[in-house]
Tab-separated table of C-alpha atoms and ligand atoms in Angstrom:
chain	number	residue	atom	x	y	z
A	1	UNK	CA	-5.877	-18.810	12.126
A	2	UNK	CA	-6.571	-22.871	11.678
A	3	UNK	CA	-8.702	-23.529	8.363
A	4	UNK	CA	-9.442	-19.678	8.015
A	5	UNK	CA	-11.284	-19.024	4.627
A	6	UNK	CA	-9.356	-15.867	3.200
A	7	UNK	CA	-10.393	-13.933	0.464
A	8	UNK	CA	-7.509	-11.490	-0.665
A	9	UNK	CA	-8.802	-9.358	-3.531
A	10	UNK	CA	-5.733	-7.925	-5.730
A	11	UNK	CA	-3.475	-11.221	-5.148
A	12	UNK	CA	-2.087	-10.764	-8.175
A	13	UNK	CA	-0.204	-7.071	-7.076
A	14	UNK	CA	2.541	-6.608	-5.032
A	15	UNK	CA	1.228	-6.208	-1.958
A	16	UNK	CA	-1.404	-9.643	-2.504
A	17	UNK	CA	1.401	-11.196	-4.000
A	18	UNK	CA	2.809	-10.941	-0.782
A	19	UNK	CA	0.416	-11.675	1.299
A	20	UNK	CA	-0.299	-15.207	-0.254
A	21	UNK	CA	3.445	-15.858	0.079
A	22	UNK	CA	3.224	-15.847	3.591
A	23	UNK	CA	-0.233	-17.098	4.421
A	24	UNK	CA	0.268	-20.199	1.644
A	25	UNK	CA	2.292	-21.159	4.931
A	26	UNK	CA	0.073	-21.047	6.854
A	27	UNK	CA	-3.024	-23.800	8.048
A	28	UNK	CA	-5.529	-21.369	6.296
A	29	UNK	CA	-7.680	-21.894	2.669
A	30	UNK	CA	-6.677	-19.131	0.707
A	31	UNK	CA	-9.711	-17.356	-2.257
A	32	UNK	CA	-8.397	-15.626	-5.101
A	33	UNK	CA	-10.292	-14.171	-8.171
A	34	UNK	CA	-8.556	-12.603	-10.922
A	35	UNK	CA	-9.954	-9.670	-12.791
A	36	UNK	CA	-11.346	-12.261	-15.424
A	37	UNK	CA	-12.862	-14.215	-13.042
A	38	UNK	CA	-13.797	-10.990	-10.979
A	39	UNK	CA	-13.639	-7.955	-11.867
A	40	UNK	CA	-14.305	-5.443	-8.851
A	41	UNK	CA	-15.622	-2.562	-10.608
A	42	UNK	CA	-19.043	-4.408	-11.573
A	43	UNK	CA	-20.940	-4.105	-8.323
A	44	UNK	CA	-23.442	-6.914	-9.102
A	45	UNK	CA	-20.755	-9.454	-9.317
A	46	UNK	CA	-19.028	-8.893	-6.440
A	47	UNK	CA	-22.250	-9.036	-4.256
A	48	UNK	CA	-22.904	-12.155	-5.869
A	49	UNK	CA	-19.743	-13.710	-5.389
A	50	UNK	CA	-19.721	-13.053	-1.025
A	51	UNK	CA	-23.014	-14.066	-0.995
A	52	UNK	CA	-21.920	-17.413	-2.952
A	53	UNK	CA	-18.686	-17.704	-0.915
A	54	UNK	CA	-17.433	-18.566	2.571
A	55	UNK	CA	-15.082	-16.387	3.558
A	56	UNK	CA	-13.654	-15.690	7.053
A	57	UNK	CA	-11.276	-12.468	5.960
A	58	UNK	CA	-11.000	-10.150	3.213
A	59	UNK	CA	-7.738	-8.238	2.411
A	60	UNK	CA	-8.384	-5.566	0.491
A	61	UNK	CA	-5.114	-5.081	-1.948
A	62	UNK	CA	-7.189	-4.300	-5.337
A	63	UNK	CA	-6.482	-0.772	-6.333
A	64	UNK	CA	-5.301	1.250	-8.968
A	65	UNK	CA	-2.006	2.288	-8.343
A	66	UNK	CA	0.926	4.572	-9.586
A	67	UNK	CA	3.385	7.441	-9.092
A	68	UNK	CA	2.842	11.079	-8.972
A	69	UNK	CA	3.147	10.616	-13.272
A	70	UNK	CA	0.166	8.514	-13.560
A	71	UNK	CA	-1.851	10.127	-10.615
A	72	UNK	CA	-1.820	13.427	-12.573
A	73	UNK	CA	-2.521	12.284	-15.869
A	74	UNK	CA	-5.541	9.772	-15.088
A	75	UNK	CA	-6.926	11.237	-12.090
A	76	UNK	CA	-10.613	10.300	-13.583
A	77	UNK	CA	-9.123	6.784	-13.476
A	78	UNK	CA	-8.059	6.914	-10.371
A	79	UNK	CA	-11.047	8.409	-7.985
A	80	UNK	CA	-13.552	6.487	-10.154
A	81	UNK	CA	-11.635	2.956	-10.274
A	82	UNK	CA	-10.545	2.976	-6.080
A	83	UNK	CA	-13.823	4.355	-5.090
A	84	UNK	CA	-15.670	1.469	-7.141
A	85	UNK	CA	-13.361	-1.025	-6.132
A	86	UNK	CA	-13.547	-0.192	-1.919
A	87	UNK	CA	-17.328	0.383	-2.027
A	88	UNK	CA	-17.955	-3.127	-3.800
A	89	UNK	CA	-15.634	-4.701	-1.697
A	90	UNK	CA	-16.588	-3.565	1.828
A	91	UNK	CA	-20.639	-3.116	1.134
A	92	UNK	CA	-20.343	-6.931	-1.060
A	93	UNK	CA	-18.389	-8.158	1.928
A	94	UNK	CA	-21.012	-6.988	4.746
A	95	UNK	CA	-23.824	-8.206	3.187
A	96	UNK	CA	-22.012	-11.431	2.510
A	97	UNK	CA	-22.164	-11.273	6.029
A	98	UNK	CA	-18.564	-11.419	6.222
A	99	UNK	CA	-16.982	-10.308	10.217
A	100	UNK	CA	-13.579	-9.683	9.173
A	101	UNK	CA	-12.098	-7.163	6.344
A	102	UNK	CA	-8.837	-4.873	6.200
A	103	UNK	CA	-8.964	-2.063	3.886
A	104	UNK	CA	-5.649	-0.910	2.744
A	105	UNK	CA	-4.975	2.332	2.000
A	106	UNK	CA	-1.845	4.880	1.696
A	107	UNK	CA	0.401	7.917	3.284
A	108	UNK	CA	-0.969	10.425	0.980
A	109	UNK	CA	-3.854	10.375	2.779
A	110	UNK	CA	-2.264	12.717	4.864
A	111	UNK	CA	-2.320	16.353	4.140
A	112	UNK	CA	1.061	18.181	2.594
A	113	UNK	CA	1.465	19.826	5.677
A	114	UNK	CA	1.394	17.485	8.107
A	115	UNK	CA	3.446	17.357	11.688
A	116	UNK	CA	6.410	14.897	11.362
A	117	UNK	CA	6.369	11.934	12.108
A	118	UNK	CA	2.678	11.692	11.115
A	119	UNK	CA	0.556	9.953	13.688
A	120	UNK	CA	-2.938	9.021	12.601
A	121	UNK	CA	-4.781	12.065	14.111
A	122	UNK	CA	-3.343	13.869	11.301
A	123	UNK	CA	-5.634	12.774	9.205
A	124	UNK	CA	-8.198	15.846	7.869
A	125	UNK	CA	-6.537	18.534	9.392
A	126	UNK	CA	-5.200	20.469	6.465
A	127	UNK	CA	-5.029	20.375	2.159
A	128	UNK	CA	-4.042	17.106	0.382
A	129	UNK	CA	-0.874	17.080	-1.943
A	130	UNK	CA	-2.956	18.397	-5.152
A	131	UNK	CA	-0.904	15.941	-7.556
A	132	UNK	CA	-2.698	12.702	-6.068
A	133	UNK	CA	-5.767	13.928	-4.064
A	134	UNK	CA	-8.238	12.016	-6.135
A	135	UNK	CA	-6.708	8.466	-5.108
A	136	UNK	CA	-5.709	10.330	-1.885
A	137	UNK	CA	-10.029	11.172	-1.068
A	138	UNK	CA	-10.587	7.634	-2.227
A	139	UNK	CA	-8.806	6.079	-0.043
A	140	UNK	CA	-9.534	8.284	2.891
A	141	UNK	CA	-13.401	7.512	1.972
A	142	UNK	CA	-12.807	3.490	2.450
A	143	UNK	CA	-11.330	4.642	5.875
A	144	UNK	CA	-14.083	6.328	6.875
A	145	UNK	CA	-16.363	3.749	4.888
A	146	UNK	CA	-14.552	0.913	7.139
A	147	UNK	CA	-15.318	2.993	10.662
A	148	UNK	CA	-19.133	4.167	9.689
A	149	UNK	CA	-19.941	0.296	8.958
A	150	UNK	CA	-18.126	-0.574	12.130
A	151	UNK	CA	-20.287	2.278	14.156
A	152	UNK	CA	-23.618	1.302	12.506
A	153	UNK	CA	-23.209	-2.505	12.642
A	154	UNK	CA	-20.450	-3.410	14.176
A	155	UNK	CA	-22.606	-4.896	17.687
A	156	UNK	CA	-25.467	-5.492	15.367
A	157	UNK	CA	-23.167	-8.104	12.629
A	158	UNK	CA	-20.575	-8.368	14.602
A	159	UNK	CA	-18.106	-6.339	11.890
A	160	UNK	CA	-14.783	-6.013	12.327
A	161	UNK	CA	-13.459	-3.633	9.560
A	162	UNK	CA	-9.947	-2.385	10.366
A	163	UNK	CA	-7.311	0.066	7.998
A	164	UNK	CA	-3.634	-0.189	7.022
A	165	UNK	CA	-1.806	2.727	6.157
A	166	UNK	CA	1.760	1.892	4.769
A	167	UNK	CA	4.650	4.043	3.583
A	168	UNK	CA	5.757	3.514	0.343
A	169	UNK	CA	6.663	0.187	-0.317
A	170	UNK	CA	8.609	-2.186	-2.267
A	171	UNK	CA	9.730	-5.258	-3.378
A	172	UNK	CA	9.420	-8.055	-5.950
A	173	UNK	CA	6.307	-8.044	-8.103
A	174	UNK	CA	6.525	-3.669	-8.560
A	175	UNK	CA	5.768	-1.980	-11.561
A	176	UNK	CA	8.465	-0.706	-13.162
A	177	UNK	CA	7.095	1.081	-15.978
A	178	UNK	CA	9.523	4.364	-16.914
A	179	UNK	CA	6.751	7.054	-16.317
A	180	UNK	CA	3.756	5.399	-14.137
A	181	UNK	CA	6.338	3.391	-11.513
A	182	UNK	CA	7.040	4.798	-7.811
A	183	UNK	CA	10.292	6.086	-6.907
A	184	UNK	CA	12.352	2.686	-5.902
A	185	UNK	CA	11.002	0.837	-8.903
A	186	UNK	CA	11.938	3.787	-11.203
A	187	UNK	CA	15.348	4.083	-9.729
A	188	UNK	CA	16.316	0.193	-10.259
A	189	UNK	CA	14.671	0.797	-13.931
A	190	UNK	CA	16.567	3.670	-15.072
A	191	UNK	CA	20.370	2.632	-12.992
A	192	UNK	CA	19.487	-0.962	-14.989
A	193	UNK	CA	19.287	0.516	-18.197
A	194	UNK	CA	22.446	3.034	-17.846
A	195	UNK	CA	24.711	-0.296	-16.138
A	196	UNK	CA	23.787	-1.996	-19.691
A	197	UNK	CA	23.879	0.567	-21.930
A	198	UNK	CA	27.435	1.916	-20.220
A	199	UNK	CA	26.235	5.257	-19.542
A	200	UNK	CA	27.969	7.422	-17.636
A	201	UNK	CA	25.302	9.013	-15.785
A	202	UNK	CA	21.854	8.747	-14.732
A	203	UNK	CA	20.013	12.279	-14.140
A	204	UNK	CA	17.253	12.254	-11.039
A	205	UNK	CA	14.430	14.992	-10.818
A	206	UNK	CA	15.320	17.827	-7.581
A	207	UNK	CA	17.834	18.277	-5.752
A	208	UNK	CA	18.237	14.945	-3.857
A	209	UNK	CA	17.484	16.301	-0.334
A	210	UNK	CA	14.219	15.457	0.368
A	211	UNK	CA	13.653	12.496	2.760
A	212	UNK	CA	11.238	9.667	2.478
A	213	UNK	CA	10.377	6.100	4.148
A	214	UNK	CA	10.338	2.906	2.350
A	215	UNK	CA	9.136	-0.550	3.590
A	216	UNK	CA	9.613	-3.940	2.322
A	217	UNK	CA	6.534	-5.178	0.881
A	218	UNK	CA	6.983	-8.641	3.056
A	219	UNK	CA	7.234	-6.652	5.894
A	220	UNK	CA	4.046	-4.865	5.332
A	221	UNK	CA	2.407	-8.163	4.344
A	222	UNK	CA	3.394	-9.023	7.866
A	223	UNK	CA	1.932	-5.839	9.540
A	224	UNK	CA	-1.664	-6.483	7.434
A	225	UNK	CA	-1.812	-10.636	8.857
A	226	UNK	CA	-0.426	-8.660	12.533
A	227	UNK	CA	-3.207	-6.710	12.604
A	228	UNK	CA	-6.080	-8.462	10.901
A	229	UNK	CA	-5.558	-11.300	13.607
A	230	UNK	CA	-5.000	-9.029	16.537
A	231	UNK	CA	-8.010	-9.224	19.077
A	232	UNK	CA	-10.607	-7.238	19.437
A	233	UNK	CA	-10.265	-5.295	23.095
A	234	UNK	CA	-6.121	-5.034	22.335
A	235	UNK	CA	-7.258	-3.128	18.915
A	236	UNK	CA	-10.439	-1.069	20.409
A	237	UNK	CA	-7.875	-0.359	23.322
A	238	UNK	CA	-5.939	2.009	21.256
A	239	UNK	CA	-8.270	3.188	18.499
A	240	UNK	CA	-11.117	5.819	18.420
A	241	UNK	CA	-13.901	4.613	16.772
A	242	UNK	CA	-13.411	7.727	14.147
A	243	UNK	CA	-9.720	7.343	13.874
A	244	UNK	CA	-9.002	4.142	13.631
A	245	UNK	CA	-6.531	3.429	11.342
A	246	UNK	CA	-2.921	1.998	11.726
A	247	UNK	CA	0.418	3.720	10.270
A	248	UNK	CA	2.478	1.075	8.915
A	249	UNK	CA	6.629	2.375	8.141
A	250	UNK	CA	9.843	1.068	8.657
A	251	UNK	CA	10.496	3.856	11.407
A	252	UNK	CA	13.376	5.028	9.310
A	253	UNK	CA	14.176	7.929	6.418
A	254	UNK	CA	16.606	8.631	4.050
A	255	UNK	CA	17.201	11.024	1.284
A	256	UNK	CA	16.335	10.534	-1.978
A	257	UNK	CA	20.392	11.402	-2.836
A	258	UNK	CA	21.364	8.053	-0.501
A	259	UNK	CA	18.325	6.284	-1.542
A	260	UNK	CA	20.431	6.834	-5.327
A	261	UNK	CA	23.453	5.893	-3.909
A	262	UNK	CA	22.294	2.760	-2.144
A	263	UNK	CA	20.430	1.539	-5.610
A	264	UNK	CA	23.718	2.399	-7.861
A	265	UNK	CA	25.663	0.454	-5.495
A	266	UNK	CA	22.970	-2.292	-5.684
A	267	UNK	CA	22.467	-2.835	-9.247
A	268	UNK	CA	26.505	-2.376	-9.292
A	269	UNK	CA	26.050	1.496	-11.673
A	270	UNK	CA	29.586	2.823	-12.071
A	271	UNK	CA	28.974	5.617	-13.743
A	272	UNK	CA	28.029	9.285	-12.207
A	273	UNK	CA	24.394	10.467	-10.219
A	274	UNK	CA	23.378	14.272	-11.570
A	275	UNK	CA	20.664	16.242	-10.158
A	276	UNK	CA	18.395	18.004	-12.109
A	277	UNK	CA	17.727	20.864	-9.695
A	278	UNK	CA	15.118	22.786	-11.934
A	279	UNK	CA	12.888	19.907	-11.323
A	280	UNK	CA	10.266	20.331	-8.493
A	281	UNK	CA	11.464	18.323	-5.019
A	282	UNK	CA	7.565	17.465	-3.515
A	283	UNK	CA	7.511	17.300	0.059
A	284	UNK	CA	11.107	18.004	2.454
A	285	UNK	CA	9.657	15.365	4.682
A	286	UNK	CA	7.631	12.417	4.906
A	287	UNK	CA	7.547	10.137	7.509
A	288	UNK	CA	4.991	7.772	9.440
A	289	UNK	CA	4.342	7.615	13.256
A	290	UNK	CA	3.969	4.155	13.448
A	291	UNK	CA	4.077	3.688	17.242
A	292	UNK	CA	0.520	2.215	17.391
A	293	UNK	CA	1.488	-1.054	15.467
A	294	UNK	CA	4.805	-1.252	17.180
A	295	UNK	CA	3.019	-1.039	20.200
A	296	UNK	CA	0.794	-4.061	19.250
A	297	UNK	CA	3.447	-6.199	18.873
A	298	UNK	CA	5.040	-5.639	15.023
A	299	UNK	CA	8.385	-4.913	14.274
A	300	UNK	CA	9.687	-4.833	10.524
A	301	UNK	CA	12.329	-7.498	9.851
A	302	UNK	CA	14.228	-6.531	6.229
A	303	UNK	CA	16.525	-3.575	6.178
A	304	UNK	CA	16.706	-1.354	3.007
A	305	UNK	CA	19.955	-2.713	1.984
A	306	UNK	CA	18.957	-6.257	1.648
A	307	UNK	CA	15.063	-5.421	0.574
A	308	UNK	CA	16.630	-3.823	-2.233
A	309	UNK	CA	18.995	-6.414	-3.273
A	310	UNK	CA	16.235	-8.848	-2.989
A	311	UNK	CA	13.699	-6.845	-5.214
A	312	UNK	CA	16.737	-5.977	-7.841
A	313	UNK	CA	17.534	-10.203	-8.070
A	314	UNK	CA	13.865	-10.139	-9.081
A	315	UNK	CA	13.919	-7.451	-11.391
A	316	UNK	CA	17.139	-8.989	-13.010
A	317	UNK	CA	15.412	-12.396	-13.293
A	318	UNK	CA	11.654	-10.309	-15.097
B	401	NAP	N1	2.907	0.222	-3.914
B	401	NAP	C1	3.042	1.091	-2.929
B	401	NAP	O1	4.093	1.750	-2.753
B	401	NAP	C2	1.912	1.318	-1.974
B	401	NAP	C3	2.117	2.236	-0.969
B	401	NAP	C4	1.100	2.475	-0.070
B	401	NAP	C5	-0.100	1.793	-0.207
B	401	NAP	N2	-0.288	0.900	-1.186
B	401	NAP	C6	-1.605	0.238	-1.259
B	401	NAP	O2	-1.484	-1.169	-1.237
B	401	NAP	C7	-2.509	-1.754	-2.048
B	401	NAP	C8	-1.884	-2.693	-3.063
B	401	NAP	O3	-0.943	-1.980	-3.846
B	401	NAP	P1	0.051	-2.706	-4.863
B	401	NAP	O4	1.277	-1.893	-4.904
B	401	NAP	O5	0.110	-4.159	-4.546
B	401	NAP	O6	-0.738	-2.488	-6.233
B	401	NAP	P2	-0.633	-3.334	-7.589
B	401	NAP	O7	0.657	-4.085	-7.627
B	401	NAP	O8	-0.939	-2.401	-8.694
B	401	NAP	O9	-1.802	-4.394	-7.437
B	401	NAP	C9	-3.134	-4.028	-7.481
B	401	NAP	C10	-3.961	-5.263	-7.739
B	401	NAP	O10	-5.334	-4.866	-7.827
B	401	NAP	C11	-5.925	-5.569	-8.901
B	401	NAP	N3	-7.037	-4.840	-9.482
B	401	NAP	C12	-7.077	-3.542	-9.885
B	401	NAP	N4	-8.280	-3.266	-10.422
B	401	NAP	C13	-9.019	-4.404	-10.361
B	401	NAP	C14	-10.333	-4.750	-10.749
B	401	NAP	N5	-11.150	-3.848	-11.343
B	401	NAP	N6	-10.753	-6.006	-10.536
B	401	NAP	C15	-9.950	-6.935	-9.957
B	401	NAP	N7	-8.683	-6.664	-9.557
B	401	NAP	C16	-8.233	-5.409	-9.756
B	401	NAP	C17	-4.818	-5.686	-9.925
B	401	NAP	O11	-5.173	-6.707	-10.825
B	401	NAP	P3	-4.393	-6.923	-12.223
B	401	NAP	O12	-3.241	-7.793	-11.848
B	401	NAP	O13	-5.398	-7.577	-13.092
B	401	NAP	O14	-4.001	-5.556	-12.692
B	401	NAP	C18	-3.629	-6.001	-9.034
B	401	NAP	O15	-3.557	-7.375	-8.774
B	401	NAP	C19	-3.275	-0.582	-2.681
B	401	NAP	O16	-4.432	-0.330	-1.934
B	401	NAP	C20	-2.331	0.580	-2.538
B	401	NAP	O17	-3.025	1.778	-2.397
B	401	NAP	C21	0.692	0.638	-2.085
């Protein structure tokens, strides 16, 4: 990775954010634009800036991003904005002439009835979750964006366009705005406000039971530098050239009743946890295979427990 030129679009987010904590560390030259400077959506721009540029990598973590609240209510915003922002990237980055990119994309890619634990052939085999399918068919085009660029000119350019699919994630640098955050980010928000405000409850939507994977957004900044740098025959060893992206989870699940209970204790909550049954639960399940990057050599480091306290000493400190 010596005196690598990296471009990592969205380094501002929480997943870039992440990813230039740990490659700062590291012997490599690190490119960062923000939405000022460059904003993805404007084609002409982006072309000109990898043509202008030497770059060795991309990481792709520019997106538009949010929970089921904001997926429903901008959906325009979301298929428009993600497609814009992949297609610029990946077609601005080939003809920059640029070898090495990593798209990343997202679970929901999956459809709602997938087999559990969800290995990557799941991928197109049955209907999307209907609350996010617009960012869901983005993202599943930059996959399949990625893999037709890697099929066309992949001997030709010598491309090398690979895909990340985490769980949900977490960690410091979320958004925890009370209707457009994700579920952990939400959670810290709301237990936050009822510790200062001495409430003596906090009401969650469902009925608690339904299970779901979280990941520490280090940890998945780990996965994305694991497999970016991991060569060529290892990867093309255990990837069809149409299925070719990587599940990224922390191998475990928990309910969304001791995912509340863990984040009370966290932010140190006294009062009581109601359920709000008449509330619709989403999915029972939903939980990544990730045996193909385990089996390349990644293993995820931070357990819930202390990812949460870390991202909560953050949020206290915002
Ligand atoms: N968060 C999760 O739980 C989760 C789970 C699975 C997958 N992912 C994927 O991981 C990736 C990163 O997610 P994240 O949680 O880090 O998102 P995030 O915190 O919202 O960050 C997204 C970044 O993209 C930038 N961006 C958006 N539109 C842009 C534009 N037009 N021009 C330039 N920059 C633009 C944002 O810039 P500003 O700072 O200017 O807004 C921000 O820095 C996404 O592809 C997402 O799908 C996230």
């Amino acid at each position: 990775m010596q005196n690598l030129k990296i471009f990592i679009a969205g380094h501002k987010g929480m997943v870039g954010s992440a990813l230039v904590r740990l490659l700062q560390i590291q012997n490599v030259e690190l490119i960062t634009k923000n939405r000022k400077e460059l904003d993805l959506l404007k084609q002409q721009d982006v072309q000109d800036f990898f043509k202008h540029t030497k770059i060795d990598q991309v990481y792709l973590a520019a997106a538009k991003v949010g929970g089921i609240y904001a997926n429903n209510t901008y959906p325009a915003d979301f298929i428009y904005q993600n497609l814009m922002i992949q297609t610029n990237v990946i077609h601005g980055a080939f003809l920059g002439g640029i070898k090495k990119l990593l798209f990343l994309g997202s679970s929901c890619i999956y459809p709602k009835d997938a087999n559990q634990p969800i290995k990557e052939e799941e991928l197109l085999t049955g209907k999307l979750e209907t609350t996010n399918e617009p960012y869901a068919i983005a993202k599943i085009g930059g996959i399949k964006m990625c893999e037709s660029y890697n099929r066309q000119y992949g001997k030709s350019h010598n491309i090398d366009y690979r895909c990340i699919m985490p769980t949900n994630l977490y960690g410091p640098g979320d958004n925890y705005h009370p209707e457009n955050s994700h579920v952990i980010p939400a959670l810290i928000y709301r237990f936050h406000e009822a510790k200062v405000n001495n409430l003596s409850k906090v009401i969650i939507w469902g009925t608690g039971t339904p299970k779901r994977e979280f990941l520490y957004v280090d940890d998945m900044a780990r996965a994305s530098i694991h497999l970016m740098n991991l060569d060529k025959k290892t990867y093309s060893e255990q990837v069809a050239s149409m299925c070719s992206h990587i599940n990224v989870g922390s191998g475990q699940d928990l309910t969304i009743k001791d995912l509340a209970e863990t984040i009370k204790e966290v932010v140190g909550f006294k009062g009581a946890i109601h359920f709000n049954t008449t509330k619709p639960d989403g999915p029972l399940r939903k939980f990544l295979d990730s045996k193909r990057i385990n089996n390349f050599g990644f293993k995820p480091a931070v357990s819930l427990k202390d990812g949460l306290a870390k991202t909560y000493q953050d949020y206290s400190k915002s």
